[in-house]
Structure formats: C-alpha cells, structure tokens
Amino acid sequence: MKLTSKGRYAVMALVDLARFNNINPVSLRDISLRQGISLDYLEQIFSKLKKDQIVKSIRGTQGGYVLSKKPNEIKLTNIFHAVDEKVKTVKCKKDSKKGCNGKATKCVTHNLWDELENHINSFFDKKSLEDLLKSNNENRI
Amino acid sequence: MKLTSKGRYAVMALVDLARFNNINPVSLRDISLRQGISLDYLEQIFSKLKKDQIVKSIRGTQGGYVLSKKPNEIKLTNIFHAVDEKVKTVKCKKDSKKGCNGKATKCVTHNLWDELENHINSFFDKKSLEDLLKSNNENRI
DNA sequence: ACTATACTTGACCAATTTAGTCAGGTATGT
DNA sequence: ACATACCTGACTAAATTGGTCAAGTATAGT
C-alpha cells in the first residue's frame, strides 16, 4: 500500500498557497521555487485542483492561483479526490475465474477492504487545510 | 494510494488455511484451487509468511502448511508486515534538493503522513484472523 | 529403494503506474 | 507588443506488480 507523490505535492502546494494567499494571487513559479516541485508537474496538479473548484486561476501578468474556499472548508478528502489520489483496494473482478467469486472465502476481503476504506476516509474527512496550517505554524516557532 | 493483491491474497489464503487447519496440514495446491490464486504466486507468499513464523511447513506427501499461532493471535499487522504490504508514504529524501527540506512547508506532510500511518496501523492491529473467520461464517449462513 | 507429493528457491517477464519532461499553445496586465 | 503566467496534450524512463518458469529438496507411503 502506498501514497503517491502527487497527493503529497498537492497538499504541500496548497499549504504554501494558503500561506501567501492573503494579498495577491500566487504563481506556480513561486510555489515551484519554494517547494522544490517541478513547474510542469505543478501545472498538471493545479489543473485538476481547478476542475474540482478548490482553486481559481487568474491569467496574465501578476496572475496566479487563489483558494476558492476558506482553508477550513477544504478537507484532505477534497484534495486527494481532485488529484485522483484514491484508496484503491484491488478487489476481485466480477467475471474472472480468479479471486473470491463463488469461492470459499467470498467477501471476507471485500468486507475488510470496505471497512479499511471507511477508516482511512474518516481520517481524510476530518483534516482540513486549516489544521495543516496551524500545525505548520507551531513547527516554525 | 493503493493496496496490492499480495496482501489480499495472503489474507484470503490464511483464512482458507484456518478453516481447514483442524485435522491435517493444508497444501498450497488445495488453497490455490479453492481460492483461485496461482500456485507459484502462493509459494512466494507463503515463504514470507513462514519466515515471519505465521505458518509452519510440513514437507512430503500429505504435507502442507499449518498456522503457527491461534487465529486470534494473528493480526492483520503481522500478515501485511510479512508480505511487505506496508504503508509507504513517499517521504522527502534527506539530501535531495527537492521536497520539503528547509522549505516553507517543512514537515507539514511528514507529520500528516505519520498520523495517517498510525491511523491505518491501529486498524490493522485490532483485526485478527479470528475476526475474519467469524464474519466469514456469518456470511455463509 | 522408488515414487508421488509438496515445499523451496531464484530467475525472469509483461503490463501498468508514476513522476515527471517537453513543446507548444492562450489570455491578460502594463 | 511583450512579458508573465496559465493551459493542454503528448511523450518517456524507471519502478512496481502480479505473476510464470525451471530446477531443485524433503518426506511419507508402498
């Protein structure tokens, strides 16, 4: 089981954006420099964040991105969903001969995996961008 | 984020093993047939389960595998650990210029990922093979 | 002793996913 | 007009996954 960089980058970038969000739009170039994430890759990530209305874009000189909502309204669930960082549990295919279909342990793992998904998602549902900003500030005293 | 088949197969195979464990050792061939998992792949998985002393092997005719412990003593943590199904969180490398080192959001994601790992592991720590056997039996009434 | 069964080990491989790069755009403030 | 910065899609190298294949070794039963 693993978490990919894309989700982590999205979180890092949004925390960065939230911190510098107050006055002007924040350009991806700045985020790229501050966070050490490739600009090209950031563009891919932000196009997804925009599609899910987590950020808004402002084009042209002095343009950049702005949060669409307040930091406490943006949950990790929303972020991960936007960038396709989802909990995949590799279930059995319905019409394959392999797996649990009609077999002895049918559904054991299905129920288990469903429980696990719920468990993980409940974590993501609770954490907001604001929570992360707070813990970030505490660390930088 | 995803869970691999290896972990799922290990769980399925062990539930199967636990059910038929009472009288004789259970051969991988039987598990393979009942669960629809490739024999060759099962061998790889069981060699890892054996190394972590979750199962014992008995060679020769009528041989097979037996659980090393009682089903309630075998937690999902143990199983996943044995087959290297671990929560990888793609952390920043220490000496790379990329990532969070010395950057604005240093440790935001580190703390977050650590919390998540704990959250997930607490789930795995609680669930035992016995729990799965029970829910399996309930399903087959 | 022979043989069938079943565990043991290690090399190999195709398909998929990941984490990007590259090359072109288009919109807009000054 | 021009620099900035968003936008889009194609491409790719490396790693991972989910196996297969081949060649063993150990043991119970005959």
mmCIF file of C-alpha atoms (C1' of nucleotides) in Angstrom:
data_model
loop_
_atom_site.group_PDB
_atom_site.id
_atom_site.type_symbol
_atom_site.label_atom_id
_atom_site.label_comp_id
_atom_site.label_asym_id
_atom_site.label_seq_id
_atom_site.Cartn_x
_atom_site.Cartn_y
_atom_site.Cartn_z
ATOM 1 C CA MET A 1 0.000 0.000 0.000
ATOM 2 C CA LYS A 2 1.373 3.353 -0.837
ATOM 3 C CA LEU A 3 0.629 7.004 -1.119
ATOM 4 C CA THR A 4 1.891 8.770 -4.205
ATOM 5 C CA SER A 5 3.824 11.967 -4.548
ATOM 6 C CA LYS A 6 1.031 13.624 -6.433
ATOM 7 C CA GLY A 7 -1.186 13.758 -3.365
ATOM 8 C CA ARG A 8 1.653 14.918 -1.189
ATOM 9 C CA TYR A 9 2.654 17.625 -3.664
ATOM 10 C CA ALA A 10 -0.943 18.823 -3.878
ATOM 11 C CA VAL A 11 -1.064 19.191 -0.116
ATOM 12 C CA MET A 12 2.308 20.925 0.049
ATOM 13 C CA ALA A 13 1.373 23.314 -2.719
ATOM 14 C CA LEU A 14 -1.970 24.184 -1.183
ATOM 15 C CA VAL A 15 -0.458 24.841 2.219
ATOM 16 C CA ASP A 16 2.042 27.104 0.503
ATOM 17 C CA LEU A 17 -0.717 28.813 -1.430
ATOM 18 C CA ALA A 18 -2.790 29.312 1.695
ATOM 19 C CA ARG A 19 0.087 30.989 3.468
ATOM 20 C CA PHE A 20 0.771 33.514 0.699
ATOM 21 C CA ASN A 21 -2.804 33.800 -0.429
ATOM 22 C CA ASN A 22 -3.798 36.916 1.514
ATOM 23 C CA ILE A 23 -2.786 39.738 -0.781
ATOM 24 C CA ASN A 24 -2.114 38.600 -4.330
ATOM 25 C CA PRO A 25 -2.623 35.511 -6.420
ATOM 26 C CA VAL A 26 0.271 33.115 -6.070
ATOM 27 C CA SER A 27 2.059 31.962 -9.212
ATOM 28 C CA LEU A 28 3.011 28.355 -9.700
ATOM 29 C CA ARG A 29 6.504 29.545 -10.399
ATOM 30 C CA ASP A 30 6.792 30.815 -6.833
ATOM 31 C CA ILE A 31 5.357 27.629 -5.378
ATOM 32 C CA SER A 32 7.681 25.630 -7.561
ATOM 33 C CA LEU A 33 10.693 27.530 -6.256
ATOM 34 C CA ARG A 34 9.658 27.488 -2.619
ATOM 35 C CA GLN A 35 8.570 23.867 -2.518
ATOM 36 C CA GLY A 36 11.041 22.401 -4.983
ATOM 37 C CA ILE A 37 8.361 20.838 -7.141
ATOM 38 C CA SER A 38 8.688 20.818 -10.934
ATOM 39 C CA LEU A 39 6.668 23.621 -12.529
ATOM 40 C CA ASP A 40 5.368 21.374 -15.285
ATOM 41 C CA TYR A 41 4.159 18.865 -12.776
ATOM 42 C CA LEU A 42 2.517 21.551 -10.660
ATOM 43 C CA GLU A 43 0.571 22.694 -13.692
ATOM 44 C CA GLN A 44 -0.896 19.252 -14.109
ATOM 45 C CA ILE A 45 -1.828 19.114 -10.453
ATOM 46 C CA PHE A 46 -3.395 22.568 -10.391
ATOM 47 C CA SER A 47 -5.469 21.956 -13.476
ATOM 48 C CA LYS A 48 -7.098 19.143 -11.504
ATOM 49 C CA LEU A 49 -7.486 21.239 -8.393
ATOM 50 C CA LYS A 50 -9.141 23.873 -10.515
ATOM 51 C CA LYS A 51 -11.517 21.413 -12.115
ATOM 52 C CA ASP A 52 -12.718 20.465 -8.647
ATOM 53 C CA GLN A 53 -13.045 24.131 -7.717
ATOM 54 C CA ILE A 54 -10.519 24.039 -4.944
ATOM 55 C CA VAL A 55 -8.564 26.885 -6.543
ATOM 56 C CA LYS A 56 -9.315 29.639 -9.019
ATOM 57 C CA SER A 57 -6.910 30.820 -11.693
ATOM 58 C CA ILE A 58 -6.127 34.363 -12.711
ATOM 59 C CA ARG A 59 -4.315 34.715 -16.001
ATOM 60 C CA GLY A 60 -1.896 37.284 -17.249
ATOM 61 C CA THR A 61 0.896 39.177 -15.599
ATOM 62 C CA GLN A 62 0.663 39.200 -11.825
ATOM 63 C CA GLY A 63 -1.716 36.288 -12.213
ATOM 64 C CA GLY A 64 -1.659 33.034 -10.350
ATOM 65 C CA TYR A 65 -3.913 30.895 -8.235
ATOM 66 C CA VAL A 66 -6.211 31.647 -5.307
ATOM 67 C CA LEU A 67 -8.087 29.343 -2.962
ATOM 68 C CA SER A 68 -11.763 29.017 -3.888
ATOM 69 C CA LYS A 69 -12.819 28.367 -0.314
ATOM 70 C CA LYS A 70 -11.676 29.040 3.202
ATOM 71 C CA PRO A 71 -8.905 26.765 4.452
ATOM 72 C CA ASN A 72 -11.232 25.173 6.996
ATOM 73 C CA GLU A 73 -13.648 24.217 4.226
ATOM 74 C CA ILE A 74 -11.023 22.349 2.229
ATOM 75 C CA LYS A 75 -10.626 18.826 3.535
ATOM 76 C CA LEU A 76 -7.929 16.388 2.560
ATOM 77 C CA THR A 77 -10.669 14.274 1.020
ATOM 78 C CA ASN A 78 -11.363 17.049 -1.453
ATOM 79 C CA ILE A 79 -7.717 17.470 -2.341
ATOM 80 C CA PHE A 80 -6.990 13.803 -2.804
ATOM 81 C CA HIS A 81 -10.160 13.278 -4.755
ATOM 82 C CA ALA A 82 -9.198 16.098 -7.089
ATOM 83 C CA VAL A 83 -5.805 14.663 -7.929
ATOM 84 C CA ASP A 84 -7.058 11.063 -8.158
ATOM 85 C CA GLU A 85 -5.228 10.012 -5.043
ATOM 86 C CA LYS A 86 -7.750 7.446 -4.034
ATOM 87 C CA VAL A 87 -7.745 4.373 -1.896
ATOM 88 C CA LYS A 88 -7.748 1.508 -4.316
ATOM 89 C CA THR A 89 -8.246 -1.874 -2.781
ATOM 90 C CA VAL A 90 -7.721 -4.210 -5.718
ATOM 91 C CA LYS A 91 -10.988 -6.051 -5.484
ATOM 92 C CA CYS A 92 -11.852 -9.216 -7.314
ATOM 93 C CA LYS A 93 -13.162 -8.819 -10.794
ATOM 94 C CA LYS A 94 -16.717 -9.930 -11.229
ATOM 95 C CA ASP A 95 -16.382 -12.257 -14.165
ATOM 96 C CA SER A 96 -12.873 -13.504 -13.642
ATOM 97 C CA LYS A 97 -12.299 -17.065 -12.510
ATOM 98 C CA LYS A 98 -9.694 -15.770 -10.155
ATOM 99 C CA GLY A 99 -10.469 -14.150 -6.884
ATOM 100 C CA CYS A 100 -13.233 -14.734 -4.437
ATOM 101 C CA ASN A 101 -16.239 -15.217 -6.664
ATOM 102 C CA GLY A 102 -18.213 -18.201 -5.504
ATOM 103 C CA LYS A 103 -15.168 -19.395 -3.667
ATOM 104 C CA ALA A 104 -14.726 -20.403 -0.081
ATOM 105 C CA THR A 105 -13.765 -17.032 1.338
ATOM 106 C CA LYS A 106 -16.092 -14.956 -0.734
ATOM 107 C CA CYS A 107 -16.483 -11.455 0.609
ATOM 108 C CA VAL A 108 -14.112 -11.833 3.543
ATOM 109 C CA THR A 109 -11.698 -9.449 1.982
ATOM 110 C CA HIS A 110 -14.439 -7.393 0.396
ATOM 111 C CA ASN A 111 -15.910 -6.506 3.758
ATOM 112 C CA LEU A 112 -12.475 -5.989 5.185
ATOM 113 C CA TRP A 113 -11.351 -3.685 2.428
ATOM 114 C CA ASP A 114 -14.554 -1.698 2.670
ATOM 115 C CA GLU A 115 -14.032 -1.234 6.378
ATOM 116 C CA LEU A 116 -10.489 -0.110 5.779
ATOM 117 C CA GLU A 117 -11.531 2.387 3.152
ATOM 118 C CA ASN A 118 -14.027 3.881 5.556
ATOM 119 C CA HIS A 119 -11.432 4.022 8.267
ATOM 120 C CA ILE A 120 -8.962 5.873 6.071
ATOM 121 C CA ASN A 121 -11.511 8.203 4.578
ATOM 122 C CA SER A 122 -12.744 9.220 8.002
ATOM 123 C CA PHE A 123 -9.235 10.485 8.635
ATOM 124 C CA PHE A 124 -9.173 12.472 5.417
ATOM 125 C CA ASP A 125 -12.637 13.843 6.049
ATOM 126 C CA LYS A 126 -11.614 15.377 9.338
ATOM 127 C CA LYS A 127 -8.352 17.031 8.341
ATOM 128 C CA SER A 128 -8.649 20.425 6.742
ATOM 129 C CA LEU A 129 -6.115 22.734 5.189
ATOM 130 C CA GLU A 130 -6.540 24.960 8.212
ATOM 131 C CA ASP A 131 -5.444 22.160 10.529
ATOM 132 C CA LEU A 132 -2.298 21.759 8.500
ATOM 133 C CA LEU A 133 -1.583 25.469 8.533
ATOM 134 C CA LYS A 134 -1.837 25.500 12.299
ATOM 135 C CA SER A 135 0.493 22.593 12.831
ATOM 136 C CA ASN A 136 2.841 24.167 10.329
ATOM 137 C CA ASN A 137 2.935 27.399 12.284
ATOM 138 C CA GLU A 138 3.557 25.599 15.535
ATOM 139 C CA ASN A 139 6.567 23.920 14.000
ATOM 140 C CA ARG A 140 8.180 27.153 12.900
ATOM 141 C CA ILE A 141 8.335 28.955 16.246
ATOM 142 C CA MET B 1 -2.849 5.157 -2.636
ATOM 143 C CA LYS B 2 -3.482 1.524 -3.185
ATOM 144 C CA LEU B 3 -3.419 -1.869 -1.597
ATOM 145 C CA THR B 4 -1.820 -4.638 -3.575
ATOM 146 C CA SER B 5 -3.109 -8.084 -4.361
ATOM 147 C CA LYS B 6 -0.322 -9.716 -2.435
ATOM 148 C CA GLY B 7 -1.741 -8.575 0.885
ATOM 149 C CA ARG B 8 -5.229 -9.545 -0.109
ATOM 150 C CA TYR B 9 -4.123 -12.972 -1.303
ATOM 151 C CA ALA B 10 -2.232 -13.533 1.922
ATOM 152 C CA VAL B 11 -5.350 -12.787 3.932
ATOM 153 C CA MET B 12 -7.551 -14.947 1.728
ATOM 154 C CA ALA B 13 -5.112 -17.838 1.885
ATOM 155 C CA LEU B 14 -4.762 -17.647 5.649
ATOM 156 C CA VAL B 15 -8.498 -17.560 6.194
ATOM 157 C CA ASP B 16 -8.750 -20.609 3.977
ATOM 158 C CA LEU B 17 -5.928 -22.286 5.842
ATOM 159 C CA ALA B 18 -7.520 -21.528 9.191
ATOM 160 C CA ARG B 19 -10.792 -23.098 8.142
ATOM 161 C CA PHE B 20 -9.235 -26.380 7.006
ATOM 162 C CA ASN B 21 -6.443 -26.381 9.521
ATOM 163 C CA ASN B 22 -8.041 -28.574 12.168
ATOM 164 C CA ILE B 23 -7.103 -32.088 11.072
ATOM 165 C CA ASN B 24 -4.331 -32.116 8.510
ATOM 166 C CA PRO B 25 -1.839 -29.706 7.044
ATOM 167 C CA VAL B 26 -3.274 -27.832 4.092
ATOM 168 C CA SER B 27 -1.422 -27.953 0.789
ATOM 169 C CA LEU B 28 -0.935 -24.853 -1.296
ATOM 170 C CA ARG B 29 -2.399 -26.799 -4.167
ATOM 171 C CA ASP B 30 -5.729 -27.020 -2.342
ATOM 172 C CA ILE B 31 -5.682 -23.358 -1.410
ATOM 173 C CA SER B 32 -4.793 -22.479 -4.970
ATOM 174 C CA LEU B 33 -7.774 -24.418 -6.296
ATOM 175 C CA ARG B 34 -10.240 -23.156 -3.724
ATOM 176 C CA GLN B 35 -9.181 -19.530 -3.848
ATOM 177 C CA GLY B 36 -8.214 -19.274 -7.476
ATOM 178 C CA ILE B 37 -4.749 -17.968 -6.743
ATOM 179 C CA SER B 38 -1.779 -19.091 -8.833
ATOM 180 C CA LEU B 39 0.182 -21.822 -7.071
ATOM 181 C CA ASP B 40 3.516 -20.283 -7.990
ATOM 182 C CA TYR B 41 2.474 -16.982 -6.525
ATOM 183 C CA LEU B 42 1.168 -18.614 -3.360
ATOM 184 C CA GLU B 43 4.545 -20.223 -2.864
ATOM 185 C CA GLN B 44 6.192 -16.829 -2.856
ATOM 186 C CA ILE B 45 3.680 -15.524 -0.365
ATOM 187 C CA PHE B 46 3.915 -18.492 1.982
ATOM 188 C CA SER B 47 7.678 -18.449 2.042
ATOM 189 C CA LYS B 48 7.351 -14.955 3.508
ATOM 190 C CA LEU B 49 4.634 -15.976 5.937
ATOM 191 C CA LYS B 50 6.857 -18.798 7.082
ATOM 192 C CA LYS B 51 9.846 -16.519 7.563
ATOM 193 C CA ASP B 52 7.739 -14.437 9.922
ATOM 194 C CA GLN B 53 6.572 -17.568 11.732
ATOM 195 C CA ILE B 54 2.929 -17.123 10.921
ATOM 196 C CA VAL B 55 2.775 -20.582 9.378
ATOM 197 C CA LYS B 56 4.796 -23.766 9.635
ATOM 198 C CA SER B 57 5.561 -26.070 6.723
ATOM 199 C CA ILE B 58 5.440 -29.848 6.662
ATOM 200 C CA ARG B 59 7.130 -31.407 3.695
ATOM 201 C CA GLY B 60 6.445 -34.609 1.857
ATOM 202 C CA THR B 61 3.265 -36.381 0.905
ATOM 203 C CA GLN B 62 0.270 -35.257 2.915
ATOM 204 C CA GLY B 63 2.361 -32.242 3.815
ATOM 205 C CA GLY B 64 1.325 -28.659 3.658
ATOM 206 C CA TYR B 65 1.096 -25.636 5.907
ATOM 207 C CA VAL B 66 -0.248 -25.141 9.418
ATOM 208 C CA LEU B 67 -0.830 -21.982 11.399
ATOM 209 C CA SER B 68 1.924 -21.297 13.907
ATOM 210 C CA LYS B 69 -0.389 -19.498 16.299
ATOM 211 C CA LYS B 70 -4.030 -19.319 17.195
ATOM 212 C CA PRO B 71 -6.187 -17.286 14.822
ATOM 213 C CA ASN B 72 -6.838 -14.670 17.481
ATOM 214 C CA GLU B 73 -3.098 -14.152 17.905
ATOM 215 C CA ILE B 74 -2.536 -13.399 14.224
ATOM 216 C CA LYS B 75 -3.279 -9.770 13.489
ATOM 217 C CA LEU B 76 -3.508 -8.197 10.086
ATOM 218 C CA THR B 77 -0.446 -6.186 11.009
ATOM 219 C CA ASN B 78 1.560 -9.389 11.216
ATOM 220 C CA ILE B 79 0.289 -10.661 7.887
ATOM 221 C CA PHE B 80 0.873 -7.448 5.990
ATOM 222 C CA HIS B 81 4.254 -6.964 7.549
ATOM 223 C CA ALA B 82 5.245 -10.456 6.473
ATOM 224 C CA VAL B 83 4.385 -9.937 2.830
ATOM 225 C CA ASP B 84 5.812 -6.397 2.700
ATOM 226 C CA GLU B 85 2.409 -4.823 2.330
ATOM 227 C CA LYS B 86 3.330 -1.694 4.152
ATOM 228 C CA VAL B 87 2.120 1.836 4.196
ATOM 229 C CA LYS B 88 4.635 3.723 2.139
ATOM 230 C CA THR B 89 4.230 7.437 2.288
ATOM 231 C CA VAL B 90 6.764 8.669 -0.250
ATOM 232 C CA LYS B 91 8.617 10.971 2.074
ATOM 233 C CA CYS B 92 11.122 13.567 1.033
ATOM 234 C CA LYS B 93 14.646 12.361 0.632
ATOM 235 C CA LYS B 94 17.087 13.830 3.064
ATOM 236 C CA ASP B 95 19.757 15.127 0.744
ATOM 237 C CA SER B 96 17.703 15.893 -2.292
ATOM 238 C CA LYS B 97 17.092 19.455 -3.281
ATOM 239 C CA LYS B 98 13.516 18.589 -4.000
ATOM 240 C CA GLY B 99 10.889 18.114 -1.374
ATOM 241 C CA CYS B 100 10.414 19.780 1.928
ATOM 242 C CA ASN B 101 13.900 20.114 3.298
ATOM 243 C CA GLY B 102 14.443 23.576 4.606
ATOM 244 C CA LYS B 103 11.495 24.755 2.586
ATOM 245 C CA ALA B 104 8.430 26.682 3.641
ATOM 246 C CA THR B 105 6.191 23.751 4.470
ATOM 247 C CA LYS B 106 8.817 21.579 6.015
ATOM 248 C CA CYS B 107 7.366 18.711 7.988
ATOM 249 C CA VAL B 108 3.740 19.545 7.282
ATOM 250 C CA THR B 109 3.354 16.441 5.232
ATOM 251 C CA HIS B 110 5.776 14.484 7.382
ATOM 252 C CA ASN B 111 3.585 14.905 10.436
ATOM 253 C CA LEU B 112 0.498 14.292 8.394
ATOM 254 C CA TRP B 113 1.786 11.101 6.871
ATOM 255 C CA ASP B 114 2.920 9.860 10.254
ATOM 256 C CA GLU B 115 -0.511 10.464 11.686
ATOM 257 C CA LEU B 116 -2.083 8.619 8.799
ATOM 258 C CA GLU B 117 0.223 5.653 9.216
ATOM 259 C CA ASN B 118 -0.732 5.430 12.861
ATOM 260 C CA HIS B 119 -4.377 5.667 11.992
ATOM 261 C CA ILE B 120 -4.159 2.837 9.487
ATOM 262 C CA ASN B 121 -1.984 0.649 11.625
ATOM 263 C CA SER B 122 -4.376 0.940 14.528
ATOM 264 C CA PHE B 123 -6.945 -0.659 12.268
ATOM 265 C CA PHE B 124 -4.630 -3.490 11.316
ATOM 266 C CA ASP B 125 -3.569 -4.015 14.907
ATOM 267 C CA LYS B 126 -7.097 -4.684 16.030
ATOM 268 C CA LYS B 127 -8.241 -7.086 13.338
ATOM 269 C CA SER B 128 -7.248 -10.709 13.843
ATOM 270 C CA LEU B 129 -7.648 -13.748 11.670
ATOM 271 C CA GLU B 130 -10.295 -14.928 14.112
ATOM 272 C CA ASP B 131 -12.374 -11.806 13.462
ATOM 273 C CA LEU B 132 -12.279 -12.545 9.762
ATOM 274 C CA LEU B 133 -13.263 -16.167 10.286
ATOM 275 C CA LYS B 134 -16.275 -15.070 12.268
ATOM 276 C CA SER B 135 -17.505 -12.557 9.741
ATOM 277 C CA ASN B 136 -16.904 -15.153 7.055
ATOM 278 C CA ASN B 137 -19.103 -17.671 8.861
ATOM 279 C CA GLU B 138 -21.836 -15.148 9.366
ATOM 280 C CA ASN B 139 -21.894 -14.515 5.648
ATOM 281 C CA ARG B 140 -22.374 -18.136 4.753
ATOM 282 C CA ILE B 141 -25.499 -18.932 6.788
ATOM 283 C "C1'" DA C 1 14.597 -48.149 -2.874
ATOM 284 C "C1'" DC C 2 11.180 -45.791 -5.568
ATOM 285 C "C1'" DT C 3 7.917 -42.534 -6.443
ATOM 286 C "C1'" DA C 4 4.419 -39.157 -5.926
ATOM 287 C "C1'" DT C 5 3.543 -35.274 -3.357
ATOM 288 C "C1'" DA C 6 4.540 -30.883 -1.810
ATOM 289 C "C1'" DC C 7 7.601 -27.454 -0.138
ATOM 290 C "C1'" DT C 8 11.871 -24.248 -1.713
ATOM 291 C "C1'" DT C 9 14.493 -21.061 -4.354
ATOM 292 C "C1'" DG C 10 15.672 -17.919 -7.720
ATOM 293 C "C1'" DA C 11 15.456 -16.024 -12.225
ATOM 294 C "C1'" DC C 12 12.653 -13.922 -15.455
ATOM 295 C "C1'" DC C 13 8.899 -11.110 -17.719
ATOM 296 C "C1'" DA C 14 4.822 -8.262 -19.498
ATOM 297 C "C1'" DA C 15 1.735 -4.809 -18.184
ATOM 298 C "C1'" DT C 16 0.749 -0.911 -15.564
ATOM 299 C "C1'" DT C 17 1.667 3.116 -12.924
ATOM 300 C "C1'" DT C 18 4.323 7.008 -11.503
ATOM 301 C "C1'" DA C 19 6.629 11.117 -11.718
ATOM 302 C "C1'" DG C 20 7.864 13.590 -14.287
ATOM 303 C "C1'" DT C 21 9.644 16.354 -19.171
ATOM 304 C "C1'" DC C 22 8.756 18.766 -23.452
ATOM 305 C "C1'" DA C 23 6.583 21.561 -26.704
ATOM 306 C "C1'" DG C 24 3.621 24.039 -27.898
ATOM 307 C "C1'" DG C 25 -0.203 26.924 -27.152
ATOM 308 C "C1'" DT C 26 -3.717 31.112 -24.997
ATOM 309 C "C1'" DA C 27 -5.047 35.027 -22.027
ATOM 310 C "C1'" DT C 28 -4.055 39.477 -19.900
ATOM 311 C "C1'" DG C 29 -1.976 43.439 -17.371
ATOM 312 C "C1'" DT C 30 1.307 47.149 -18.325
ATOM 313 C "C1'" DA D 1 3.705 44.449 -28.252
ATOM 314 C "C1'" DC D 2 5.590 41.839 -24.818
ATOM 315 C "C1'" DA D 3 6.432 39.543 -20.632
ATOM 316 C "C1'" DT D 4 4.156 36.818 -17.467
ATOM 317 C "C1'" DA D 5 1.658 33.004 -16.240
ATOM 318 C "C1'" DC D 6 -1.949 29.823 -17.083
ATOM 319 C "C1'" DC D 7 -3.314 25.739 -20.261
ATOM 320 C "C1'" DT D 8 -3.088 21.346 -22.843
ATOM 321 C "C1'" DG D 9 -1.584 17.174 -24.617
ATOM 322 C "C1'" DA D 10 1.938 14.054 -25.979
ATOM 323 C "C1'" DC D 11 5.730 11.603 -24.563
ATOM 324 C "C1'" DT D 12 9.046 8.780 -21.542
ATOM 325 C "C1'" DA D 13 12.265 6.437 -18.111
ATOM 326 C "C1'" DA D 14 12.074 3.975 -14.049
ATOM 327 C "C1'" DA D 15 9.794 1.360 -10.670
ATOM 328 C "C1'" DT D 16 6.278 -1.789 -9.218
ATOM 329 C "C1'" DT D 17 3.076 -5.512 -9.666
ATOM 330 C "C1'" DG D 18 1.450 -9.858 -10.488
ATOM 331 C "C1'" DG D 19 2.609 -13.154 -11.979
ATOM 332 C "C1'" DT D 20 5.351 -17.539 -14.821
ATOM 333 C "C1'" DC D 21 9.054 -20.892 -15.372
ATOM 334 C "C1'" DA D 22 12.585 -24.035 -14.113
ATOM 335 C "C1'" DA D 23 15.058 -26.716 -11.212
ATOM 336 C "C1'" DG D 24 15.603 -28.238 -7.268
ATOM 337 C "C1'" DT D 25 14.979 -30.816 -1.952
ATOM 338 C "C1'" DA D 26 12.479 -33.385 1.675
ATOM 339 C "C1'" DT D 27 9.411 -36.939 3.130
ATOM 340 C "C1'" DA D 28 5.537 -40.449 3.507
ATOM 341 C "C1'" DG D 29 3.779 -44.420 1.751
ATOM 342 C "C1'" DT D 30 4.334 -48.673 -0.977
#
